[in-house]
Amino acid sequence: MAKLILSVDGTVLKEISLAKERTTLGRKPHNDIQVDNLAVSGEHAAIITILNDSFIEDLNSTNGTLVNGKPIKKHFLQNNDVIEIGKHKLKYFNDAPVQNAAADFERTMIIRRPSVAAPMAAPASPPPPSGAVLPDTHTSMRPMAAAAPPPAPAAVVPAAAPSVAAATPAAVAGAVREAAIQVLSGAAAGRTLDLTKNLTTIGKPGVQVAVITRRPNGFFIMHVEGTLFPTVNGATLGGQAQQLNDHDLIEIAGVKMEFFFKP
């Protein structure tokens, strides 16, 4: 299990196991890791742990978050990375073998605020070429880090497709079932994003961001950034990941979308 060693001025204060999917760091007492220092924001950063991998997200803190001496917004944590918040340091340890560090952010779906009235839903159009700049009235899907796509588990199934059974999300004899989300409102209404990656980010940076993770037992959504949490079928997400079911309605950053399994 991954862990952090908290220290200040070379003195070790405590060891923290990253047993939760979302571990918060900040000055306020409700944080999982409380750092009582005025240089630390009330809610400074969050560490998301999925299986053996963890990444840290700065929550728009006043003084920022450093990893190995460099300011970051999001960073995939690797063994012996040093996180700095204020005068405090947290050293990350993870003895698990690295599988694919870049895969966490291979694709991001960013929902931008529309500049004109939202059009009626239209058939999904193919994504733009890599590196293309999209206007604010589009949904952007861009690679966050270069990584080779994982091998396809079967000839008729796309690479890294989610593992879902016909009735319930579960593995089926080595085969997997495809899933996607479709935008229902806003300027990008009608656009569809296939959930082929281990982790897909949705939302609007600086406002609300969530991640949808593909796991052996289905798809899960979890809040990552923003003071307001997204909703699923009208109910606000909690601090832990929530499993998605066929035709669940997600609302994030004022945009509604539907999660569904493909036929």
Short mmCIF file of C-alpha atoms in Angstrom, two decimals:
data_model
loop_
_atom_site.label_atom_id
_atom_site.label_comp_id
_atom_site.label_asym_id
_atom_site.label_seq_id
_atom_site.Cartn_x
_atom_site.Cartn_y
_atom_site.Cartn_z
CA MET A 1 0.00 0.00 0.00
CA ALA A 2 1.24 3.48 -0.86
CA LYS A 3 2.09 5.83 2.00
CA LEU A 4 3.30 9.34 2.82
CA ILE A 5 5.90 10.42 5.35
CA LEU A 6 5.09 13.90 6.71
CA SER A 7 8.01 15.98 7.93
CA VAL A 8 8.96 19.58 8.67
CA ASP A 9 12.52 20.94 8.83
CA GLY A 10 13.84 17.37 8.60
CA THR A 11 11.79 16.09 11.55
CA VAL A 12 9.39 13.26 10.75
CA LEU A 13 5.93 13.94 12.17
CA LYS A 14 3.94 10.89 11.08
CA GLU A 15 3.31 8.23 8.46
CA ILE A 16 0.04 8.16 6.51
CA SER A 17 -1.23 5.14 4.56
CA LEU A 18 -3.17 6.03 1.42
CA ALA A 19 -5.99 3.59 2.17
CA LYS A 20 -8.76 5.93 0.96
CA GLU A 21 -9.57 6.71 -2.64
CA ARG A 22 -9.54 10.44 -1.89
CA THR A 23 -7.19 11.84 0.75
CA THR A 24 -7.37 15.58 1.42
CA LEU A 25 -4.58 17.81 2.72
CA GLY A 26 -5.08 21.22 4.28
CA ARG A 27 -5.10 23.46 7.33
CA LYS A 28 -8.73 22.84 8.35
CA PRO A 29 -9.35 20.00 10.82
CA HIS A 30 -11.75 18.08 8.54
CA ASN A 31 -8.89 17.17 6.18
CA ASP A 32 -7.50 13.63 6.26
CA ILE A 33 -4.02 15.14 6.63
CA GLN A 34 -4.18 18.36 8.64
CA VAL A 35 -1.18 20.66 8.33
CA ASP A 36 -1.59 23.47 10.86
CA ASN A 37 0.39 26.20 9.14
CA LEU A 38 -0.76 29.57 7.81
CA ALA A 39 1.07 28.95 4.53
CA VAL A 40 -1.28 26.01 3.90
CA SER A 41 -4.77 26.64 2.52
CA GLY A 42 -7.85 25.33 4.31
CA GLU A 43 -8.31 22.75 1.56
CA HIS A 44 -4.93 22.69 -0.11
CA ALA A 45 -4.68 19.50 -2.19
CA ALA A 46 -6.16 16.04 -2.69
CA ILE A 47 -4.54 12.71 -3.47
CA ILE A 48 -6.61 10.29 -5.54
CA THR A 49 -5.60 6.62 -5.19
CA ILE A 50 -6.91 4.08 -7.68
CA LEU A 51 -5.66 0.51 -7.25
CA ASN A 52 -1.84 0.88 -6.98
CA ASP A 53 -1.64 4.35 -8.51
CA SER A 54 -1.98 7.80 -6.95
CA PHE A 55 -2.04 11.31 -8.30
CA ILE A 56 -2.11 14.64 -6.49
CA GLU A 57 -4.32 17.59 -7.44
CA ASP A 58 -3.77 21.13 -6.15
CA LEU A 59 -7.16 22.55 -5.09
CA ASN A 60 -6.43 26.13 -6.19
CA SER A 61 -4.41 26.74 -3.04
CA THR A 62 -3.06 30.21 -2.28
CA ASN A 63 0.63 29.26 -2.20
CA GLY A 64 0.49 26.29 -4.56
CA THR A 65 1.79 22.72 -4.34
CA LEU A 66 5.28 21.61 -5.31
CA VAL A 67 6.40 18.12 -6.32
CA ASN A 68 10.17 17.62 -6.46
CA GLY A 69 10.58 21.40 -6.32
CA LYS A 70 8.27 22.19 -9.26
CA PRO A 71 4.77 23.71 -9.04
CA ILE A 72 2.02 21.35 -10.21
CA LYS A 73 -1.70 21.35 -10.82
CA LYS A 74 -1.99 17.60 -11.35
CA HIS A 75 0.82 15.11 -10.97
CA PHE A 76 1.02 11.33 -11.19
CA LEU A 77 2.97 10.29 -8.10
CA GLN A 78 5.95 7.99 -8.38
CA ASN A 79 8.04 6.32 -5.71
CA ASN A 80 10.18 8.80 -3.71
CA ASP A 81 8.39 11.92 -5.01
CA VAL A 82 8.48 14.77 -2.49
CA ILE A 83 5.37 16.94 -2.09
CA GLU A 84 5.81 20.39 -0.54
CA ILE A 85 2.98 22.42 0.98
CA GLY A 86 4.21 25.40 2.93
CA LYS A 87 7.18 24.32 5.05
CA HIS A 88 5.92 20.74 5.27
CA LYS A 89 7.10 17.89 3.08
CA LEU A 90 5.38 14.60 2.30
CA LYS A 91 7.50 11.87 0.75
CA TYR A 92 5.56 9.36 -1.33
CA PHE A 93 6.46 5.67 -1.12
CA ASN A 94 4.95 2.95 -3.33
CA ASP A 95 6.71 -0.37 -3.82
CA ALA A 96 4.09 -1.65 -6.27
CA PRO A 97 5.39 -2.09 -9.84
CA VAL A 98 4.68 0.84 -12.15
CA GLN A 99 2.20 -0.23 -14.82
CA ASN A 100 1.58 2.84 -16.96
CA ALA A 101 2.06 6.16 -15.25
CA ALA A 102 0.94 8.21 -18.24
CA ALA A 103 -2.31 6.30 -18.72
CA ASP A 104 -4.14 8.21 -15.99
CA PHE A 105 -4.47 11.33 -18.12
CA GLU A 106 -4.48 9.95 -21.65
CA ARG A 107 -7.79 11.60 -22.43
CA THR A 108 -9.64 14.54 -20.90
CA MET A 109 -13.14 15.74 -21.68
CA ILE A 110 -13.43 19.41 -20.79
CA ILE A 111 -16.88 20.99 -20.86
CA ARG A 112 -16.58 24.69 -21.62
CA ARG A 113 -19.14 27.38 -20.93
CA PRO A 114 -21.18 27.95 -24.12
CA SER A 115 -21.01 31.38 -25.77
CA VAL A 116 -24.32 30.94 -27.63
CA ALA A 117 -27.62 29.24 -26.96
CA ALA A 118 -27.22 25.48 -26.85
CA PRO A 119 -28.27 23.74 -30.10
CA MET A 120 -30.58 20.79 -30.19
CA ALA A 121 -28.94 17.40 -29.79
CA ALA A 122 -27.21 16.31 -32.97
CA PRO A 123 -25.51 13.08 -34.00
CA ALA A 124 -22.06 12.71 -32.53
CA SER A 125 -19.33 14.05 -34.77
CA PRO A 126 -15.82 12.59 -34.95
CA PRO A 127 -13.25 14.18 -32.60
CA PRO A 128 -10.88 16.78 -34.10
CA PRO A 129 -7.30 15.92 -35.01
CA SER A 130 -4.82 15.77 -32.16
CA GLY A 131 -3.61 19.23 -31.18
CA ALA A 132 -6.53 21.07 -32.81
CA VAL A 133 -7.82 24.12 -30.94
CA LEU A 134 -11.55 23.98 -30.36
CA PRO A 135 -13.84 26.97 -29.80
CA ASP A 136 -15.72 27.26 -26.54
CA THR A 137 -18.84 25.77 -28.09
CA HIS A 138 -17.26 22.35 -28.44
CA THR A 139 -16.31 19.52 -26.16
CA SER A 140 -12.56 19.09 -26.07
CA MET A 141 -11.00 15.67 -25.85
CA ARG A 142 -7.21 15.90 -25.76
CA PRO A 143 -4.35 13.65 -24.62
CA MET A 144 -2.83 14.63 -21.30
CA ALA A 145 0.23 12.42 -21.63
CA ALA A 146 1.64 10.23 -24.37
CA ALA A 147 1.14 6.55 -23.78
CA ALA A 148 0.82 3.48 -25.94
CA PRO A 149 -2.71 2.09 -25.94
CA PRO A 150 -3.12 -1.17 -24.00
CA PRO A 151 -3.65 -4.35 -26.08
CA ALA A 152 -7.21 -5.35 -26.97
CA PRO A 153 -8.50 -8.23 -24.81
CA ALA A 154 -10.46 -9.65 -27.77
CA ALA A 155 -10.58 -9.02 -31.51
CA VAL A 156 -14.07 -7.57 -31.37
CA VAL A 157 -13.51 -5.37 -28.32
CA PRO A 158 -11.63 -2.02 -28.38
CA ALA A 159 -8.45 -1.67 -26.37
CA ALA A 160 -8.89 -0.89 -22.66
CA ALA A 161 -12.65 -1.13 -22.89
CA PRO A 162 -14.44 -1.29 -19.52
CA SER A 163 -15.17 -4.65 -17.93
CA VAL A 164 -18.95 -4.91 -17.63
CA ALA A 165 -21.39 -7.81 -17.65
CA ALA A 166 -24.77 -7.80 -19.41
CA ALA A 167 -26.87 -7.43 -16.26
CA THR A 168 -24.33 -6.04 -13.79
CA PRO A 169 -20.87 -4.49 -14.29
CA ALA A 170 -18.56 -7.49 -13.99
CA ALA A 171 -16.03 -9.41 -16.03
CA VAL A 172 -17.48 -11.90 -18.47
CA ALA A 173 -15.26 -14.79 -19.51
CA GLY A 174 -12.36 -12.55 -20.47
CA ALA A 175 -14.55 -10.26 -22.60
CA VAL A 176 -15.52 -6.70 -21.77
CA ARG A 177 -18.45 -4.50 -22.64
CA GLU A 178 -18.17 -0.98 -23.96
CA ALA A 179 -19.60 2.08 -22.24
CA ALA A 180 -19.82 5.79 -23.01
CA ILE A 181 -21.24 9.09 -21.84
CA GLN A 182 -23.37 11.41 -23.95
CA VAL A 183 -23.70 15.13 -23.30
CA LEU A 184 -27.38 16.09 -22.98
CA SER A 185 -27.23 19.86 -22.44
CA GLY A 186 -25.09 22.86 -23.28
CA ALA A 187 -23.23 23.72 -26.45
CA ALA A 188 -21.79 20.20 -26.73
CA ALA A 189 -25.20 18.46 -26.57
CA GLY A 190 -25.22 15.28 -28.61
CA ARG A 191 -21.50 14.61 -28.33
CA THR A 192 -20.51 11.14 -27.14
CA LEU A 193 -17.29 10.05 -25.44
CA ASP A 194 -16.34 6.38 -25.35
CA LEU A 195 -14.94 5.33 -21.97
CA THR A 196 -12.00 3.31 -23.27
CA LYS A 197 -9.34 4.50 -20.81
CA ASN A 198 -8.65 3.49 -17.23
CA LEU A 199 -9.38 7.04 -16.13
CA THR A 200 -11.43 9.71 -17.94
CA THR A 201 -11.67 13.25 -16.59
CA ILE A 202 -14.88 15.25 -17.08
CA GLY A 203 -15.95 18.73 -16.03
CA LYS A 204 -14.59 22.25 -16.12
CA PRO A 205 -11.15 22.91 -14.58
CA GLY A 206 -11.35 25.42 -11.74
CA VAL A 207 -15.10 24.83 -11.31
CA GLN A 208 -15.94 21.13 -11.05
CA VAL A 209 -13.93 18.12 -12.14
CA ALA A 210 -14.65 14.41 -11.67
CA VAL A 211 -13.02 11.22 -12.87
CA ILE A 212 -14.69 8.10 -14.24
CA THR A 213 -12.54 5.03 -13.64
CA ARG A 214 -12.75 1.68 -15.40
CA ARG A 215 -12.29 -1.23 -13.03
CA PRO A 216 -12.71 -5.00 -13.31
CA ASN A 217 -16.13 -4.74 -11.62
CA GLY A 218 -17.49 -1.74 -13.54
CA PHE A 219 -17.29 2.03 -13.86
CA PHE A 220 -16.99 4.43 -10.92
CA ILE A 221 -17.26 8.22 -10.71
CA MET A 222 -15.44 10.30 -8.10
CA HIS A 223 -15.19 14.02 -7.34
CA VAL A 224 -11.72 15.53 -7.84
CA GLU A 225 -11.94 19.33 -7.90
CA GLY A 226 -14.38 22.07 -6.88
CA THR A 227 -16.27 23.05 -3.75
CA LEU A 228 -19.54 21.71 -5.17
CA PHE A 229 -19.76 17.99 -5.85
CA PRO A 230 -21.34 16.56 -9.04
CA THR A 231 -24.68 14.74 -8.86
CA VAL A 232 -25.79 11.33 -10.11
CA ASN A 233 -29.53 10.96 -10.66
CA GLY A 234 -30.04 14.14 -8.62
CA ALA A 235 -28.08 12.90 -5.57
CA THR A 236 -24.82 14.62 -4.64
CA LEU A 237 -21.71 12.45 -4.75
CA GLY A 238 -19.98 11.72 -1.46
CA GLY A 239 -16.25 11.68 -0.82
CA GLN A 240 -15.84 8.14 -2.14
CA ALA A 241 -16.24 6.67 -5.60
CA GLN A 242 -19.76 5.68 -6.68
CA GLN A 243 -20.48 2.90 -9.13
CA LEU A 244 -22.32 3.91 -12.29
CA ASN A 245 -25.29 2.00 -13.67
CA ASP A 246 -26.80 1.96 -17.13
CA HIS A 247 -28.55 5.27 -18.00
CA ASP A 248 -27.38 7.10 -14.87
CA LEU A 249 -27.71 10.88 -15.29
CA ILE A 250 -24.64 12.90 -14.27
CA GLU A 251 -24.61 16.67 -13.79
CA ILE A 252 -21.28 18.45 -13.50
CA ALA A 253 -20.34 22.11 -14.02
CA GLY A 254 -23.94 22.83 -15.06
CA VAL A 255 -23.91 20.25 -17.86
CA LYS A 256 -26.01 17.10 -17.89
CA MET A 257 -24.81 13.84 -19.41
CA GLU A 258 -25.89 10.21 -19.49
CA PHE A 259 -23.76 7.16 -18.79
CA PHE A 260 -24.76 4.09 -20.76
CA PHE A 261 -23.55 0.66 -21.81
CA LYS A 262 -23.30 0.07 -25.53
CA PRO A 263 -25.39 -2.71 -27.11
#
